[in-house]
Amino acid sequence: MQGKRPMNIFQKMKYEFDMTSQAGSVIGKPWHLSFVRPFEWTNPDVMQFCRETVTVQTGGKDYRVTMEYAVLTIDRPWFYISLFSIPFRHAQFDRGKISDGAGNGFFPAVNTGIIVARKIEIEGCYENNRYQIVGWTVRKLPVCP
């Protein structure tokens, strides 16, 4: 690489953003690749599920809910959360309007994981052995702008 300057962090971010862009979608706009890790999460040799039983009360009645669950990580190679920590001013937004750091604003948090469950049983009511998304993990963004 003699004679070439190394990419600064913003050039690197722009490059990765451009490289993950996919043409078109249902709404005709480009979108960007995101991945779930581990890739082969349905393979029992790769992913270990935890088994949990809880009692849920609804309508004055207790139900025992048993399931196996795992948390998958969402990887967005084009998304740099550190950009939200860079102090900047924007005439259109007051401080904390995008994110106030406490979970409020236009864009207060980003999904960082998916909680999937299998072998869901609600005692006497329901049983399902397929994989289902049952929750999300999120990360609050810092104060921005």
PDB file of C-alpha atoms in Angstrom:
ATOM      1  CA  MET A   1       0.000   0.000   0.000  1.00  0.00           C
ATOM      2  CA  GLN A   2       2.915   2.314  -0.520  1.00  0.00           C
ATOM      3  CA  GLY A   3       1.786   5.705  -1.757  1.00  0.00           C
ATOM      4  CA  LYS A   4      -1.800   5.181  -0.527  1.00  0.00           C
ATOM      5  CA  ARG A   5      -3.149   6.790   2.604  1.00  0.00           C
ATOM      6  CA  PRO A   6      -4.987   4.490   4.990  1.00  0.00           C
ATOM      7  CA  MET A   7      -8.735   4.994   5.208  1.00  0.00           C
ATOM      8  CA  ASN A   8      -9.908   7.111   8.074  1.00  0.00           C
ATOM      9  CA  ILE A   9     -12.738   5.742  10.180  1.00  0.00           C
ATOM     10  CA  PHE A  10     -15.437   7.663   8.271  1.00  0.00           C
ATOM     11  CA  GLN A  11     -14.162   6.405   4.922  1.00  0.00           C
ATOM     12  CA  LYS A  12     -14.186   2.875   6.316  1.00  0.00           C
ATOM     13  CA  MET A  13     -17.756   3.287   7.586  1.00  0.00           C
ATOM     14  CA  LYS A  14     -18.924   4.675   4.235  1.00  0.00           C
ATOM     15  CA  TYR A  15     -17.173   1.849   2.370  1.00  0.00           C
ATOM     16  CA  GLU A  16     -18.806  -0.846   4.523  1.00  0.00           C
ATOM     17  CA  PHE A  17     -22.178   0.880   4.255  1.00  0.00           C
ATOM     18  CA  ASP A  18     -21.902   0.978   0.449  1.00  0.00           C
ATOM     19  CA  MET A  19     -20.652  -2.634   0.244  1.00  0.00           C
ATOM     20  CA  THR A  20     -23.646  -4.013   2.184  1.00  0.00           C
ATOM     21  CA  SER A  21     -26.273  -2.122   0.197  1.00  0.00           C
ATOM     22  CA  GLN A  22     -28.778  -4.351  -1.564  1.00  0.00           C
ATOM     23  CA  ALA A  23     -30.904  -3.101  -4.436  1.00  0.00           C
ATOM     24  CA  GLY A  24     -34.657  -2.893  -4.183  1.00  0.00           C
ATOM     25  CA  SER A  25     -37.152  -4.318  -1.778  1.00  0.00           C
ATOM     26  CA  VAL A  26     -40.892  -4.367  -1.406  1.00  0.00           C
ATOM     27  CA  ILE A  27     -40.894  -0.575  -1.136  1.00  0.00           C
ATOM     28  CA  GLY A  28     -38.273  -0.113  -3.864  1.00  0.00           C
ATOM     29  CA  LYS A  29     -35.595   1.335  -1.560  1.00  0.00           C
ATOM     30  CA  PRO A  30     -32.137  -0.107  -0.920  1.00  0.00           C
ATOM     31  CA  TRP A  31     -31.513  -2.008   2.301  1.00  0.00           C
ATOM     32  CA  HIS A  32     -28.427  -3.269   4.120  1.00  0.00           C
ATOM     33  CA  LEU A  33     -27.411  -6.761   5.114  1.00  0.00           C
ATOM     34  CA  SER A  34     -27.675  -7.802   8.736  1.00  0.00           C
ATOM     35  CA  PHE A  35     -26.619 -11.168  10.112  1.00  0.00           C
ATOM     36  CA  VAL A  36     -27.562 -13.278  13.114  1.00  0.00           C
ATOM     37  CA  ARG A  37     -24.798 -14.970  15.063  1.00  0.00           C
ATOM     38  CA  PRO A  38     -24.190 -17.790  15.390  1.00  0.00           C
ATOM     39  CA  PHE A  39     -25.104 -18.411  11.755  1.00  0.00           C
ATOM     40  CA  GLU A  40     -26.129 -22.027  12.295  1.00  0.00           C
ATOM     41  CA  TRP A  41     -28.193 -21.372  15.411  1.00  0.00           C
ATOM     42  CA  THR A  42     -30.703 -24.133  14.625  1.00  0.00           C
ATOM     43  CA  ASN A  43     -27.890 -26.725  14.694  1.00  0.00           C
ATOM     44  CA  PRO A  44     -27.840 -28.310  18.203  1.00  0.00           C
ATOM     45  CA  ASP A  45     -24.051 -28.760  17.957  1.00  0.00           C
ATOM     46  CA  VAL A  46     -23.632 -24.984  17.543  1.00  0.00           C
ATOM     47  CA  MET A  47     -26.281 -23.427  19.762  1.00  0.00           C
ATOM     48  CA  GLN A  48     -27.238 -24.355  23.293  1.00  0.00           C
ATOM     49  CA  PHE A  49     -30.742 -23.513  24.441  1.00  0.00           C
ATOM     50  CA  CYS A  50     -31.648 -22.896  28.103  1.00  0.00           C
ATOM     51  CA  ARG A  51     -34.787 -24.489  29.524  1.00  0.00           C
ATOM     52  CA  GLU A  52     -36.982 -22.331  31.755  1.00  0.00           C
ATOM     53  CA  THR A  53     -40.316 -22.775  33.493  1.00  0.00           C
ATOM     54  CA  VAL A  54     -42.212 -19.789  34.893  1.00  0.00           C
ATOM     55  CA  THR A  55     -45.673 -19.274  36.292  1.00  0.00           C
ATOM     56  CA  VAL A  56     -47.734 -16.562  34.624  1.00  0.00           C
ATOM     57  CA  GLN A  57     -50.976 -15.285  36.091  1.00  0.00           C
ATOM     58  CA  THR A  58     -53.679 -13.970  33.816  1.00  0.00           C
ATOM     59  CA  GLY A  59     -57.400 -13.632  34.382  1.00  0.00           C
ATOM     60  CA  GLY A  60     -56.972 -14.856  37.966  1.00  0.00           C
ATOM     61  CA  LYS A  61     -55.538 -18.180  36.818  1.00  0.00           C
ATOM     62  CA  ASP A  62     -51.934 -19.459  37.010  1.00  0.00           C
ATOM     63  CA  TYR A  63     -50.325 -21.034  33.958  1.00  0.00           C
ATOM     64  CA  ARG A  64     -46.991 -22.868  33.893  1.00  0.00           C
ATOM     65  CA  VAL A  65     -45.016 -21.853  30.805  1.00  0.00           C
ATOM     66  CA  THR A  66     -42.008 -23.957  29.821  1.00  0.00           C
ATOM     67  CA  MET A  67     -39.705 -23.237  26.902  1.00  0.00           C
ATOM     68  CA  GLU A  68     -36.182 -23.572  25.628  1.00  0.00           C
ATOM     69  CA  TYR A  69     -34.674 -20.232  24.610  1.00  0.00           C
ATOM     70  CA  ALA A  70     -31.470 -18.717  23.264  1.00  0.00           C
ATOM     71  CA  VAL A  71     -30.257 -15.193  22.573  1.00  0.00           C
ATOM     72  CA  LEU A  72     -28.873 -14.518  19.092  1.00  0.00           C
ATOM     73  CA  THR A  73     -26.706 -11.503  18.316  1.00  0.00           C
ATOM     74  CA  ILE A  74     -27.621  -9.178  15.440  1.00  0.00           C
ATOM     75  CA  ASP A  75     -24.519  -8.163  13.495  1.00  0.00           C
ATOM     76  CA  ARG A  76     -24.744  -5.116  11.247  1.00  0.00           C
ATOM     77  CA  PRO A  77     -21.294  -4.592   9.721  1.00  0.00           C
ATOM     78  CA  TRP A  78     -22.438  -1.243   8.288  1.00  0.00           C
ATOM     79  CA  PHE A  79     -23.778   0.149  11.584  1.00  0.00           C
ATOM     80  CA  TYR A  80     -21.339   1.895  13.899  1.00  0.00           C
ATOM     81  CA  ILE A  81     -23.031   2.683  17.189  1.00  0.00           C
ATOM     82  CA  SER A  82     -19.993   4.790  18.147  1.00  0.00           C
ATOM     83  CA  LEU A  83     -21.167   7.435  15.658  1.00  0.00           C
ATOM     84  CA  PHE A  84     -23.902   8.317  18.122  1.00  0.00           C
ATOM     85  CA  SER A  85     -21.279   9.292  20.709  1.00  0.00           C
ATOM     86  CA  ILE A  86     -19.628  11.913  18.499  1.00  0.00           C
ATOM     87  CA  PRO A  87     -20.655  15.357  19.721  1.00  0.00           C
ATOM     88  CA  PHE A  88     -22.157  17.450  16.945  1.00  0.00           C
ATOM     89  CA  ARG A  89     -24.715  20.165  16.538  1.00  0.00           C
ATOM     90  CA  HIS A  90     -27.557  20.149  14.093  1.00  0.00           C
ATOM     91  CA  ALA A  91     -29.749  23.181  13.623  1.00  0.00           C
ATOM     92  CA  GLN A  92     -32.871  21.055  13.241  1.00  0.00           C
ATOM     93  CA  PHE A  93     -32.490  19.049  16.482  1.00  0.00           C
ATOM     94  CA  ASP A  94     -32.119  20.155  20.066  1.00  0.00           C
ATOM     95  CA  ARG A  95     -29.722  18.226  22.306  1.00  0.00           C
ATOM     96  CA  GLY A  96     -31.154  14.810  23.114  1.00  0.00           C
ATOM     97  CA  LYS A  97     -33.929  15.013  20.496  1.00  0.00           C
ATOM     98  CA  ILE A  98     -32.661  11.945  18.611  1.00  0.00           C
ATOM     99  CA  SER A  99     -31.774  10.124  21.844  1.00  0.00           C
ATOM    100  CA  ASP A 100     -31.694  11.466  25.379  1.00  0.00           C
ATOM    101  CA  GLY A 101     -29.615   8.509  26.615  1.00  0.00           C
ATOM    102  CA  ALA A 102     -32.503   7.323  28.802  1.00  0.00           C
ATOM    103  CA  GLY A 103     -34.585   5.575  26.153  1.00  0.00           C
ATOM    104  CA  ASN A 104     -36.488   8.555  24.751  1.00  0.00           C
ATOM    105  CA  GLY A 105     -36.272  10.418  21.429  1.00  0.00           C
ATOM    106  CA  PHE A 106     -36.671   9.723  17.708  1.00  0.00           C
ATOM    107  CA  PHE A 107     -34.133   6.860  17.805  1.00  0.00           C
ATOM    108  CA  PRO A 108     -33.604   5.961  21.462  1.00  0.00           C
ATOM    109  CA  ALA A 109     -32.301   2.398  21.085  1.00  0.00           C
ATOM    110  CA  VAL A 110     -31.152  -0.213  18.609  1.00  0.00           C
ATOM    111  CA  ASN A 111     -31.975  -3.934  18.552  1.00  0.00           C
ATOM    112  CA  THR A 112     -28.859  -5.934  19.369  1.00  0.00           C
ATOM    113  CA  GLY A 113     -30.289  -9.420  19.688  1.00  0.00           C
ATOM    114  CA  ILE A 114     -33.221 -11.731  19.146  1.00  0.00           C
ATOM    115  CA  ILE A 115     -34.582 -14.084  21.767  1.00  0.00           C
ATOM    116  CA  VAL A 116     -35.847 -17.252  20.112  1.00  0.00           C
ATOM    117  CA  ALA A 117     -37.735 -20.048  21.796  1.00  0.00           C
ATOM    118  CA  ARG A 118     -38.641 -23.587  20.915  1.00  0.00           C
ATOM    119  CA  LYS A 119     -40.550 -26.374  22.631  1.00  0.00           C
ATOM    120  CA  ILE A 120     -42.994 -23.879  24.113  1.00  0.00           C
ATOM    121  CA  GLU A 121     -45.585 -25.407  26.404  1.00  0.00           C
ATOM    122  CA  ILE A 122     -48.346 -23.643  28.304  1.00  0.00           C
ATOM    123  CA  GLU A 123     -49.658 -26.254  30.697  1.00  0.00           C
ATOM    124  CA  GLY A 124     -52.949 -27.615  29.445  1.00  0.00           C
ATOM    125  CA  CYS A 125     -53.352 -24.946  26.736  1.00  0.00           C
ATOM    126  CA  TYR A 126     -50.661 -24.794  24.108  1.00  0.00           C
ATOM    127  CA  GLU A 127     -47.689 -26.677  22.721  1.00  0.00           C
ATOM    128  CA  ASN A 128     -45.416 -25.690  19.841  1.00  0.00           C
ATOM    129  CA  ASN A 129     -42.091 -27.207  18.804  1.00  0.00           C
ATOM    130  CA  ARG A 130     -41.263 -24.652  16.106  1.00  0.00           C
ATOM    131  CA  TYR A 131     -38.873 -21.734  16.573  1.00  0.00           C
ATOM    132  CA  GLN A 132     -40.523 -18.446  17.491  1.00  0.00           C
ATOM    133  CA  ILE A 133     -39.207 -14.976  18.219  1.00  0.00           C
ATOM    134  CA  VAL A 134     -40.301 -14.186  21.767  1.00  0.00           C
ATOM    135  CA  GLY A 135     -38.291 -11.039  22.471  1.00  0.00           C
ATOM    136  CA  TRP A 136     -35.517  -8.622  21.605  1.00  0.00           C
ATOM    137  CA  THR A 137     -32.458  -7.285  23.348  1.00  0.00           C
ATOM    138  CA  VAL A 138     -31.805  -3.584  22.843  1.00  0.00           C
ATOM    139  CA  ARG A 139     -29.075  -1.088  23.599  1.00  0.00           C
ATOM    140  CA  LYS A 140     -29.961   2.457  24.523  1.00  0.00           C
ATOM    141  CA  LEU A 141     -28.177   5.028  22.425  1.00  0.00           C
ATOM    142  CA  PRO A 142     -26.214   7.801  24.126  1.00  0.00           C
ATOM    143  CA  VAL A 143     -27.383  11.405  24.108  1.00  0.00           C
ATOM    144  CA  CYS A 144     -27.530  12.461  20.468  1.00  0.00           C
ATOM    145  CA  PRO A 145     -26.943  14.935  18.874  1.00  0.00           C
TER     146      PRO A 145
END
